[in-house]
Coordinates of N, CA and C in Angstrom, one line a residue:
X1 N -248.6 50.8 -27.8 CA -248.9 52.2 -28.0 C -248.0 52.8 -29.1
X2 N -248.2 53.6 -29.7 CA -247.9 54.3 -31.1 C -247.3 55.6 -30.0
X3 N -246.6 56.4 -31.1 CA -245.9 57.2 -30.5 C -246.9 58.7 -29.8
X4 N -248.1 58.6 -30.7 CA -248.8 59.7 -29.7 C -249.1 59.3 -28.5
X5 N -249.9 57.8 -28.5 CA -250.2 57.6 -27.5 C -249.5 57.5 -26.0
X6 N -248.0 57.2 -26.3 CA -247.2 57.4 -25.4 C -246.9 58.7 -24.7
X7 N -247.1 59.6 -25.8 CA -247.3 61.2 -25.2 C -248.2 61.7 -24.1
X8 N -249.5 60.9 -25.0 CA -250.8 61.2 -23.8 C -250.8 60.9 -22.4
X9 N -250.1 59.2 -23.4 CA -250.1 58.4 -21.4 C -249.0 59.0 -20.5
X10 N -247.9 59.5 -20.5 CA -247.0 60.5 -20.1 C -247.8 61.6 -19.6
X11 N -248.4 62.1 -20.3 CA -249.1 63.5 -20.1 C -249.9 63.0 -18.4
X12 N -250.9 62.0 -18.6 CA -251.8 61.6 -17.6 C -250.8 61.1 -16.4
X13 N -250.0 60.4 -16.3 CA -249.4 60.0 -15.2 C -248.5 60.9 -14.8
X14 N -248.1 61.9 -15.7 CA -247.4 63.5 -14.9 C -248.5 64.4 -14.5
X15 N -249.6 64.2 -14.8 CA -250.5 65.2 -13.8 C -250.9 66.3 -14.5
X16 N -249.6 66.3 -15.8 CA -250.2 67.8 -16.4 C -251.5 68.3 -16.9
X17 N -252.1 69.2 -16.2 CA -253.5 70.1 -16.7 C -253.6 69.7 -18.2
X18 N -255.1 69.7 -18.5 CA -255.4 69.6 -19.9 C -255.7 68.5 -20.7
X19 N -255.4 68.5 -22.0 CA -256.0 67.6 -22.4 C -254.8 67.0 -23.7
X20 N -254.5 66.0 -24.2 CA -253.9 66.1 -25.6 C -252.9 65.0 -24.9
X21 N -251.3 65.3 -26.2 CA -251.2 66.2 -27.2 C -252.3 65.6 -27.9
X22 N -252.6 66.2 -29.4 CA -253.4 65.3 -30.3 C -252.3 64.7 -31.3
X23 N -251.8 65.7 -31.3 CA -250.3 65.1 -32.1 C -249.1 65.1 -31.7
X24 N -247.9 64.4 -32.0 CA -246.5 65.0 -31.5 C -245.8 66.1 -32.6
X25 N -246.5 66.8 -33.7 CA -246.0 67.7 -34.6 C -246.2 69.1 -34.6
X26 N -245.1 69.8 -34.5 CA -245.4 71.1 -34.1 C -245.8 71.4 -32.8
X27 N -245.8 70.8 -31.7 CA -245.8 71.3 -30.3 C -245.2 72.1 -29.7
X28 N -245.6 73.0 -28.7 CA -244.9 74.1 -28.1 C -245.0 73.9 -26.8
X29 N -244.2 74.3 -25.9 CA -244.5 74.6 -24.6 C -244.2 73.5 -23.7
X30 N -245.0 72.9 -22.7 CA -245.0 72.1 -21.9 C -245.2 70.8 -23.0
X31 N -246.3 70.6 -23.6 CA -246.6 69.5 -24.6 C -245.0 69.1 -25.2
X32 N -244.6 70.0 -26.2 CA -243.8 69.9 -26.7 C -242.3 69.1 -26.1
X33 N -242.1 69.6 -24.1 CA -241.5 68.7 -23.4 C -242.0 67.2 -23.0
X34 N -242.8 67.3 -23.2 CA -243.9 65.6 -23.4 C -243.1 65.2 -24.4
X35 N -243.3 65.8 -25.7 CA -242.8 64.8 -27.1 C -241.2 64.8 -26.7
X36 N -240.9 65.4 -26.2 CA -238.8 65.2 -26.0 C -238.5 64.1 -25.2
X37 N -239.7 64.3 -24.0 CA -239.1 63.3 -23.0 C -239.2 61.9 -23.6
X38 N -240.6 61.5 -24.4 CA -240.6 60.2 -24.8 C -239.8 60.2 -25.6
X39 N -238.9 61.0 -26.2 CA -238.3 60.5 -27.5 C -236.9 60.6 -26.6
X40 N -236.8 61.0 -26.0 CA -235.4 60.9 -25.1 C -235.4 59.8 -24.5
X41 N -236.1 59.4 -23.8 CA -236.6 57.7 -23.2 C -236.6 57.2 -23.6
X42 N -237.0 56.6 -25.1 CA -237.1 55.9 -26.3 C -235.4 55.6 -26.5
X43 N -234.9 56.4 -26.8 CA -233.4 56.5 -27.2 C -232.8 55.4 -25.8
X44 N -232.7 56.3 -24.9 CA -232.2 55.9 -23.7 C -232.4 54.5 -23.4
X45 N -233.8 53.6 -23.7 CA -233.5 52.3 -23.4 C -232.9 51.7 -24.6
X46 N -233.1 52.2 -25.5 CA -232.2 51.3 -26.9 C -230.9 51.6 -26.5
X47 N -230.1 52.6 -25.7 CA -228.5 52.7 -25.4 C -228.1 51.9 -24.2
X48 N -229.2 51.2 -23.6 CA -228.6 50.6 -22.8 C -227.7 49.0 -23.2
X49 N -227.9 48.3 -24.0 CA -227.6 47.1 -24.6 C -227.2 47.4 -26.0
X50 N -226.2 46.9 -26.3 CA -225.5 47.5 -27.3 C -226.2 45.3 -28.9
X51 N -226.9 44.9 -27.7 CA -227.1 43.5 -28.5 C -228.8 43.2 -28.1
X52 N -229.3 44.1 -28.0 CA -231.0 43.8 -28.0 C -231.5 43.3 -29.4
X53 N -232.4 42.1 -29.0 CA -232.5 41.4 -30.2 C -233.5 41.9 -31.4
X54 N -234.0 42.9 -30.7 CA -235.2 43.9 -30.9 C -234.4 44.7 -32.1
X55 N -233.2 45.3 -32.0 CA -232.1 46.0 -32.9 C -231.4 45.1 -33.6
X56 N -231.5 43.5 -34.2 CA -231.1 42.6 -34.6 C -231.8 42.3 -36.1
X57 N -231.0 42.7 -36.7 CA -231.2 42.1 -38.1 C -230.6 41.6 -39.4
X58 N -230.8 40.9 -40.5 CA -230.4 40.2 -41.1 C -229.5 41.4 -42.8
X59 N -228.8 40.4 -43.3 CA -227.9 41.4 -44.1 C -227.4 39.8 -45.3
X60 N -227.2 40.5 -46.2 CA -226.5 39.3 -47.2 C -225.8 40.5 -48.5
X61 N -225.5 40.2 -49.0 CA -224.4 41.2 -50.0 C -223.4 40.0 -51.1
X62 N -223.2 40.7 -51.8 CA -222.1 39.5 -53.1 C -220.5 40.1 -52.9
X63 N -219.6 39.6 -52.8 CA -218.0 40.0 -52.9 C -217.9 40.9 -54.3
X64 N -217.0 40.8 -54.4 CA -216.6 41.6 -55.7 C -214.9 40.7 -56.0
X65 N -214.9 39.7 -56.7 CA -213.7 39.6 -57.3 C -212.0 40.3 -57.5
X66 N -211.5 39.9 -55.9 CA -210.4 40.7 -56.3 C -210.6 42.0 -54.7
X67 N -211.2 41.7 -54.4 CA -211.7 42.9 -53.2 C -212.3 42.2 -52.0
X68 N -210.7 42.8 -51.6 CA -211.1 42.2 -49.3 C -212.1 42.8 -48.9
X69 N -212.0 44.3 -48.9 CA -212.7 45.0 -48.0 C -213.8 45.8 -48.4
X70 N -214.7 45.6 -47.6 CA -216.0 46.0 -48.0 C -216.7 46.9 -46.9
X71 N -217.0 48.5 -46.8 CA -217.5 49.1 -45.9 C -219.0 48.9 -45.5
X72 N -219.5 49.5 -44.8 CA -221.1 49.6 -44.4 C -222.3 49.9 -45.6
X73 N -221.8 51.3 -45.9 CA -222.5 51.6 -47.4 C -222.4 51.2 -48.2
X74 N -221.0 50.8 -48.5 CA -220.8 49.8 -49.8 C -221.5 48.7 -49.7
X75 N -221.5 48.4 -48.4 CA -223.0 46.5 -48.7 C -224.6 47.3 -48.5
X76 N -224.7 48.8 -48.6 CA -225.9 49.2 -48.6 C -226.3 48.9 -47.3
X77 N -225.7 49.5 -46.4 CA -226.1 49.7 -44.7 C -225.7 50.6 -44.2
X78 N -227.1 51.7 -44.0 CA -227.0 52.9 -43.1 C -227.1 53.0 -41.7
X79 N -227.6 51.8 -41.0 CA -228.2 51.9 -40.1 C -227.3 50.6 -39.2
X80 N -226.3 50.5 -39.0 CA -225.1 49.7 -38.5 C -224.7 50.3 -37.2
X81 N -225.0 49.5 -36.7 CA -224.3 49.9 -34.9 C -223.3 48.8 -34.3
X82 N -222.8 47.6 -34.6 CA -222.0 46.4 -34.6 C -222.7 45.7 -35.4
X83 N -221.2 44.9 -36.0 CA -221.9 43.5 -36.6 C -222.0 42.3 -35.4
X84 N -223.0 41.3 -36.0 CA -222.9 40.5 -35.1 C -221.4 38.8 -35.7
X85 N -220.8 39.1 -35.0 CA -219.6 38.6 -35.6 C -219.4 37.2 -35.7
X86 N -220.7 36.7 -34.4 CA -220.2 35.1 -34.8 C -221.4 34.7 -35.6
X87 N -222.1 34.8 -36.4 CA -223.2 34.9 -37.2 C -222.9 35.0 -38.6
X88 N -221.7 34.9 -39.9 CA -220.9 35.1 -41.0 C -221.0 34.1 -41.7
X89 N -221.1 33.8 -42.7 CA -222.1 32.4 -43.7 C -220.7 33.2 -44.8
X90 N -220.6 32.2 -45.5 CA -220.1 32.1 -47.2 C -220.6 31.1 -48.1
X91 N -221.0 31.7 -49.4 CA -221.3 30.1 -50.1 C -221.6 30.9 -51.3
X92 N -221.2 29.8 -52.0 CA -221.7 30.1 -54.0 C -222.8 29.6 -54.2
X93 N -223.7 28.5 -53.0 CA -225.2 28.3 -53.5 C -225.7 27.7 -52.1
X94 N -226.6 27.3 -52.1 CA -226.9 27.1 -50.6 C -226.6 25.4 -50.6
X95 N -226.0 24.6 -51.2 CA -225.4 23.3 -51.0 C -224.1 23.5 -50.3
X96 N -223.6 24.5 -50.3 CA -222.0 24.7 -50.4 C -221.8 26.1 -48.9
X97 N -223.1 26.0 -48.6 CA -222.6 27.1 -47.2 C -221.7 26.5 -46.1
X98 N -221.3 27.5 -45.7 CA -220.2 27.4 -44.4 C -219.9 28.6 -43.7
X99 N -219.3 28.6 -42.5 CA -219.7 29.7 -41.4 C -218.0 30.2 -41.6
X100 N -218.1 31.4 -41.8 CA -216.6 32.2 -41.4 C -216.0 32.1 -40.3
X101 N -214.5 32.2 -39.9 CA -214.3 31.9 -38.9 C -213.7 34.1 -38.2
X102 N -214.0 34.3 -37.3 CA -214.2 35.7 -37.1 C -212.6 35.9 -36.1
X103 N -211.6 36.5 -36.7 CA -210.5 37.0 -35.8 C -210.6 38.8 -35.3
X104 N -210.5 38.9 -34.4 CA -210.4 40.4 -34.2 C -209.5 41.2 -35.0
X105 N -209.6 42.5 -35.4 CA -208.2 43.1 -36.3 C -206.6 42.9 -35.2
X106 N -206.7 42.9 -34.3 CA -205.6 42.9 -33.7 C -204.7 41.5 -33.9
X107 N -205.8 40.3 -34.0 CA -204.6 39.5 -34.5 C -204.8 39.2 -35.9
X108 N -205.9 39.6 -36.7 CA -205.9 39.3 -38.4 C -204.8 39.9 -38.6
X109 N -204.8 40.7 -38.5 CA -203.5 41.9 -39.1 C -202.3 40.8 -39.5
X110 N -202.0 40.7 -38.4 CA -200.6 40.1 -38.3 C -200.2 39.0 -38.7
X111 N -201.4 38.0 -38.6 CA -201.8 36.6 -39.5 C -202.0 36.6 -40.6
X112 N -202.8 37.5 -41.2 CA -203.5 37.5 -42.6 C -202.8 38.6 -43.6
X113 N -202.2 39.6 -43.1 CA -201.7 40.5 -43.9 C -200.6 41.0 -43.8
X114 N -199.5 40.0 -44.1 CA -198.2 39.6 -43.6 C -197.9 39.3 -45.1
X115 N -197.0 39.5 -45.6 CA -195.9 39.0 -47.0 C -197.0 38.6 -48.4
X116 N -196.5 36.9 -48.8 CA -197.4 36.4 -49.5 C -199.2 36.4 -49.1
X117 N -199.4 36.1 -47.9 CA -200.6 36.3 -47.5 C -201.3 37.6 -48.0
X118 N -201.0 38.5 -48.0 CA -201.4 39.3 -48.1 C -202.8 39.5 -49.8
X119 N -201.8 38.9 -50.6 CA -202.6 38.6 -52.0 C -202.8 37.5 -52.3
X120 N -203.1 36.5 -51.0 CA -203.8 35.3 -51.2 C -205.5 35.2 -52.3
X121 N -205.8 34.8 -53.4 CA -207.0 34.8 -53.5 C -207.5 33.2 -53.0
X122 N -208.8 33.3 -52.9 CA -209.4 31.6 -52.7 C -210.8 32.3 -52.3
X123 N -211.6 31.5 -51.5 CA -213.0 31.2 -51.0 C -212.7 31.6 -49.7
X124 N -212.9 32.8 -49.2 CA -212.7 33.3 -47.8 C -213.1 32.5 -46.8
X125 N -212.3 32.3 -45.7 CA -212.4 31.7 -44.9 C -212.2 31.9 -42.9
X126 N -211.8 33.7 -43.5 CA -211.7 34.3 -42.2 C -212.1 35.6 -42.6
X127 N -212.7 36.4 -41.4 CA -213.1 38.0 -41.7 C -212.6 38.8 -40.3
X128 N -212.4 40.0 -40.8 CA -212.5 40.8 -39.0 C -213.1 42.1 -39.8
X129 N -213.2 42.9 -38.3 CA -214.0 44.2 -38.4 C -212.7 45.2 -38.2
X130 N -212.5 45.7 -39.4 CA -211.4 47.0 -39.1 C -212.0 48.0 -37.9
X131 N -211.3 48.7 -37.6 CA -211.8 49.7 -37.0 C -212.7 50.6 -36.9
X132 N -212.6 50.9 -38.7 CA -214.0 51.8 -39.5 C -215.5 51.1 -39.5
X133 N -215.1 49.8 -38.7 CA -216.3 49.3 -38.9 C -216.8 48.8 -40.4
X134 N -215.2 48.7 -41.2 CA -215.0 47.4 -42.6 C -215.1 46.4 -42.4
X135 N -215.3 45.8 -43.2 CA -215.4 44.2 -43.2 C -214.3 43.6 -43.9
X136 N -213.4 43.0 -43.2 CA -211.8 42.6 -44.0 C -212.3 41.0 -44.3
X137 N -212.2 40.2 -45.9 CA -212.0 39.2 -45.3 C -210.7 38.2 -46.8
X138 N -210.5 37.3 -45.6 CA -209.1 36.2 -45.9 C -209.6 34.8 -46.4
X139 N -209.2 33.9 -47.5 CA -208.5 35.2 -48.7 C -209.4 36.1 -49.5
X140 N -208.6 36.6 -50.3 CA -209.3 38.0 -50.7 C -210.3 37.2 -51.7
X141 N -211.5 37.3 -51.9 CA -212.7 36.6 -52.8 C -211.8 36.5 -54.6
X142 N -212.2 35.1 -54.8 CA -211.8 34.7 -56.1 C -212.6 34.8 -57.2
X143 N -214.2 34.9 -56.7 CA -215.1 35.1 -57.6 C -215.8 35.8 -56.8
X144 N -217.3 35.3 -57.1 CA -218.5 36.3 -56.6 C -219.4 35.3 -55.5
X145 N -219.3 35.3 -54.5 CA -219.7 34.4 -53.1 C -220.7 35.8 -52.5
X146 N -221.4 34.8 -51.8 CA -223.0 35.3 -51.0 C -222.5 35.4 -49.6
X147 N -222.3 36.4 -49.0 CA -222.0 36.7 -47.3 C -223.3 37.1 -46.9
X148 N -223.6 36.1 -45.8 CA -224.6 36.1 -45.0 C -224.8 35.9 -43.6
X149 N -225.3 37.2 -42.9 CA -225.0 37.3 -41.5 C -226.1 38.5 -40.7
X150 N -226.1 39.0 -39.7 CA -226.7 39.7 -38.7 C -225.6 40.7 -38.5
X151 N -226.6 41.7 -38.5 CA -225.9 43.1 -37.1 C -227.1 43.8 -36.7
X152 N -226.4 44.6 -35.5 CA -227.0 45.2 -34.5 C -227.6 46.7 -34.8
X153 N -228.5 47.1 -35.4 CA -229.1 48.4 -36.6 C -228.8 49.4 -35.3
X154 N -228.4 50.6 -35.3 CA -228.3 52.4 -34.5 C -229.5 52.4 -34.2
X155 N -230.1 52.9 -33.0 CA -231.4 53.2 -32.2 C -232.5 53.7 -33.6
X156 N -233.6 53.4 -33.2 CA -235.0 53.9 -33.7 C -235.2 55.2 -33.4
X157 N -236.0 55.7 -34.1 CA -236.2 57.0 -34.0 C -237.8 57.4 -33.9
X158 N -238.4 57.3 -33.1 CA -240.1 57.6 -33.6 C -240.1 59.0 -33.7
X159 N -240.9 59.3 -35.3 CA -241.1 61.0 -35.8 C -242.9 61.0 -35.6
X160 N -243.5 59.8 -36.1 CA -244.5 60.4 -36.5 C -246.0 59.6 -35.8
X161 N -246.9 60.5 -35.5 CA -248.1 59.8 -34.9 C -247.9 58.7 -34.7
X162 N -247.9 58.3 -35.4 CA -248.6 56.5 -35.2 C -247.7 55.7 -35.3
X163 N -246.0 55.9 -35.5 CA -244.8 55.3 -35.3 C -244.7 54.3 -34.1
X164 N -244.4 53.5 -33.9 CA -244.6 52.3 -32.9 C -242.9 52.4 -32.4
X165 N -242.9 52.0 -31.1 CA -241.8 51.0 -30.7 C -240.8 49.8 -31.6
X166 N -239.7 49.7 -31.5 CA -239.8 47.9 -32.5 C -239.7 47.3 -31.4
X167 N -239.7 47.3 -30.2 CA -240.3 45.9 -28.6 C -242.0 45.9 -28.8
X168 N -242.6 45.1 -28.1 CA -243.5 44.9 -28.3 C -244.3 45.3 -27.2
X169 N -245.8 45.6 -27.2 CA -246.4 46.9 -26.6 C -246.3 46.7 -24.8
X170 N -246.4 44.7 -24.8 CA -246.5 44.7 -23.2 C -245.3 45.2 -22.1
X171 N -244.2 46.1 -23.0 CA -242.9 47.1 -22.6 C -243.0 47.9 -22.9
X172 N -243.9 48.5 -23.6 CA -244.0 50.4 -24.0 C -244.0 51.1 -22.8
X173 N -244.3 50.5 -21.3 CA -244.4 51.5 -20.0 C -243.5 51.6 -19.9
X174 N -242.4 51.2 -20.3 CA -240.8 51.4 -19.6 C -240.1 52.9 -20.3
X175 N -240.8 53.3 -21.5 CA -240.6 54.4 -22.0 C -241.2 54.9 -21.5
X176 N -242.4 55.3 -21.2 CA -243.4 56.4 -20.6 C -243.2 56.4 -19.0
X177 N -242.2 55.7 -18.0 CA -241.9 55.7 -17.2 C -240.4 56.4 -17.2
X178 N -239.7 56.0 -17.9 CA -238.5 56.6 -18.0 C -238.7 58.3 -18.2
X179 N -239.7 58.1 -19.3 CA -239.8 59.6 -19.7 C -240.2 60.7 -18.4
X180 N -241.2 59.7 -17.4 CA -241.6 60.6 -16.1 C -240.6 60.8 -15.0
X181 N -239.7 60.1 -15.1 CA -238.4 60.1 -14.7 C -237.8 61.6 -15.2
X182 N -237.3 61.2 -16.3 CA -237.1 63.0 -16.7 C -237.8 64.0 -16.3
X183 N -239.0 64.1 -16.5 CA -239.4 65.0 -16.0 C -239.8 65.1 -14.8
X184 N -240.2 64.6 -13.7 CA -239.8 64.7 -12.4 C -238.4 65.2 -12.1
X185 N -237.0 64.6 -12.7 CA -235.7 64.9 -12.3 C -236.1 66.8 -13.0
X186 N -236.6 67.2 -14.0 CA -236.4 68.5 -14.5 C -237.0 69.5 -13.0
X187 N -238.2 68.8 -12.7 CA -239.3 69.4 -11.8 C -238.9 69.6 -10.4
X188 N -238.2 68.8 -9.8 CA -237.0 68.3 -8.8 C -238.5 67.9 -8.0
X189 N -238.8 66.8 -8.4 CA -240.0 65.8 -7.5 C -239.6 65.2 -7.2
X190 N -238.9 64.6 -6.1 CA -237.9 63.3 -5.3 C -239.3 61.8 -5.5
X191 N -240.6 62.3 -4.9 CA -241.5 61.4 -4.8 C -242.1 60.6 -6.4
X192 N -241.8 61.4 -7.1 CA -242.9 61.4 -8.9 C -241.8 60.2 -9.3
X193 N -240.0 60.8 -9.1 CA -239.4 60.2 -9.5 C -238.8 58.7 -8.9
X194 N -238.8 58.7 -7.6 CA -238.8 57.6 -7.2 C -239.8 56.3 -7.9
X195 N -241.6 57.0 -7.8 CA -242.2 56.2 -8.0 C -242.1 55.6 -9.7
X196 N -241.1 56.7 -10.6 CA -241.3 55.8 -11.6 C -240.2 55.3 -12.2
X197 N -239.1 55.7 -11.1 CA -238.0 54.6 -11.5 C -238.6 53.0 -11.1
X198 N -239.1 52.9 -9.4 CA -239.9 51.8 -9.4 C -239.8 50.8 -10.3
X199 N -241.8 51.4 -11.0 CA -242.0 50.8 -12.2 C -241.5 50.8 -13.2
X200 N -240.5 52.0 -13.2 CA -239.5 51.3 -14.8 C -238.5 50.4 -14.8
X201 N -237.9 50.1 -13.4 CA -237.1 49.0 -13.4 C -238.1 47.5 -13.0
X202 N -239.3 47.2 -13.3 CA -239.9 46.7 -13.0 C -240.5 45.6 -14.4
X203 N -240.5 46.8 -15.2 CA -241.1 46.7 -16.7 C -239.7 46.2 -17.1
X204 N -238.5 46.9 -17.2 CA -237.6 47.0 -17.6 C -236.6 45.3 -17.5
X205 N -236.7 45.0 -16.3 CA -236.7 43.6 -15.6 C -237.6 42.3 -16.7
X206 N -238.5 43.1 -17.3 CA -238.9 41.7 -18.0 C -238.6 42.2 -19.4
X207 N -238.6 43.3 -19.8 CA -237.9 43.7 -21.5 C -236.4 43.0 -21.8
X208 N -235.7 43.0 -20.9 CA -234.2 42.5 -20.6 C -234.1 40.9 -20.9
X209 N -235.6 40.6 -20.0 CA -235.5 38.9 -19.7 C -235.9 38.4 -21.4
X210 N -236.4 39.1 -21.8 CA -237.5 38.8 -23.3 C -236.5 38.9 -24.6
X211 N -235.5 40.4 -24.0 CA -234.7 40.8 -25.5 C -233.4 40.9 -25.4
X212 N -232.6 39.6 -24.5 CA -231.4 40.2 -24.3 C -231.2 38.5 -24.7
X213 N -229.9 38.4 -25.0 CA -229.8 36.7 -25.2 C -229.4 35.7 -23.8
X214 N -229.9 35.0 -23.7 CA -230.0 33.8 -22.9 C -229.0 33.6 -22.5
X215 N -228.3 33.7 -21.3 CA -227.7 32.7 -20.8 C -227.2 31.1 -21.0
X216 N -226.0 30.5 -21.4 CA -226.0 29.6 -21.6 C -224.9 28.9 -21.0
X217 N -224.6 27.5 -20.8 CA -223.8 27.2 -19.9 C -222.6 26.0 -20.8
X218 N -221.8 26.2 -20.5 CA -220.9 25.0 -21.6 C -220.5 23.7 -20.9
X219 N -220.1 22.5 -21.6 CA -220.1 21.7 -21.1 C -219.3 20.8 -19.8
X220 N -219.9 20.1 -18.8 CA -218.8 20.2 -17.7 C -217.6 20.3 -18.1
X221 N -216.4 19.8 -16.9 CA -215.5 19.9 -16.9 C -215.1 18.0 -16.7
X222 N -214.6 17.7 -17.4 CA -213.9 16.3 -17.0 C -213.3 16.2 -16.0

C-alpha cells in the first residue's frame, strides 16, 4: 500500500463516516488526523530497532591524504542514524581489500592518540566513531584509499500520495494498525484499541522475524 492507501484503509477499519481521503495533501479535520496517525505509526515502528535491515544501506567515500577524521556530510551523508561498525573495508583496488578493525572511542583514544602515534601515517588499519558521530581512523591515510561499509539511514518519511513503505507490503498492516491504536487511545475505546494492538503485534511478530538480523550461535565450548 502507498501512502494514500494506508489512509483509506485506516479510515475503514476506524469506522469513520464517509468516504476518502483522496489525497493526504492539504487535509483538514478528522481526515487530516488519518494522515498524522499513519505518519506517526510509520515513524513509530522505524524507532523501535535502531538496526532494521530495511534502514540498512551501503556507503563508500575516498580519504583525503593527511586527514583522520572525516564527518557524515563530509562523506556526503544526510541521512545517518549509526554506522554499521563491523562492516568497514579499506583498499587502493579491489585485489588489495581488507576489513578495518573497529575500537570504540573510549579505548582508541588512549591507544591511538597517545604521543608518536598520534601522527602515525600508513594504510589505516583501525577506525572508531567519535561521539559527533566522526569517523576517526588509525593511521592517519597516506594516500587516497576507498572506505567501504554500511549504516543504519534516520527514519523514512512518507509526504506524498503514492510514497510507499521501504518494508515490504505483506507488513504495511502493522502501520495502519498502529495508527488505529492511536486513535482509539485519542477516542478512549478500550475495545478498538485492544483489538488492534492484537493484530499489530501479530503482523509486527513477522516484520521483526524478516527485518531484524538472525540469531546466531558461536562455536561450542571445548
Amino acid at each position: 500500500m502507498n501512502f494514500l492507501q494506508l489512509c483509506q484503509r485506516l479510515r475503514s477499519e476506524a469506522g469513520i463516516p464517509g468516504d476518502g481521503p483522496t489525497t493526504v495533501v492539504s487535509q483538514t479535520g478528522q481526515l487530516l488526523r488519518v494522515v498524522q496517525w499513519i505518519e506517526e505509526a510509520y515513524e513509530s515502528i522505524q524507532s523501535l530497532h535502531a538496526n532494521w535491515q530495511f534502514l540498512q544501506t551501503s556507503f563508500s567515500f575516498s580519504t583525503i591524504a593527511g586527514q583522520a577524521e572525516y564527518t557524515p556530510t563530509g562523506v556526503s551523508l544526510t541521512d545517518l542514524l549509526n554506522w554499521k561498525v563491523d562492516d568497514f573495508r579499506v583498499y587502493l583496488n579491489a585485489s588489495d581489500e581488507n576489513y578495518l578493525i573497529y575500537e570504540p572511542w573510549e579505548t582508541f583514544r588512549p591507544n591511538y592518540q597517545f604521543g608518536a602515534l598520534r601522527s602515525q601515517s600508513a594504510r589505516p588499519t583501525v577506525f572508531t566513531v567519535k561521539p559527533n558521530k566522526s569517523l576517526f581512523f588509525w593511521a592517519i591515510p597516506d594516500t587516497v584509499y576507498t572506505i567501504d561499509g554500511q549504516y543504519f539511514k534516520t527514519p523514512d518519511v512518507l509526504s506524498g500520495d503514492i510514497d510507499s513503505p521501504l518494508f515490504d507490503a505483506p507488513f504495511h498492516m502493522a502501520i495502519v494498525w498502529r495508527a488505529l491504536m492511536l486513535y482509539a487511545g485519542a477516542l478512549g475505546a478500550p475495545d478498538a484499541y485492544s483489538h488492534a494492538r492484537h493484530e499489530y503485534r501479530k503482523v509486527m511478530f513477522k516484520l521483526e522475524f524478516d527485518q531484524l538480523p538472525k540469531m546466531t550461535f558461536g562455536a561450542p565450548l571445548a
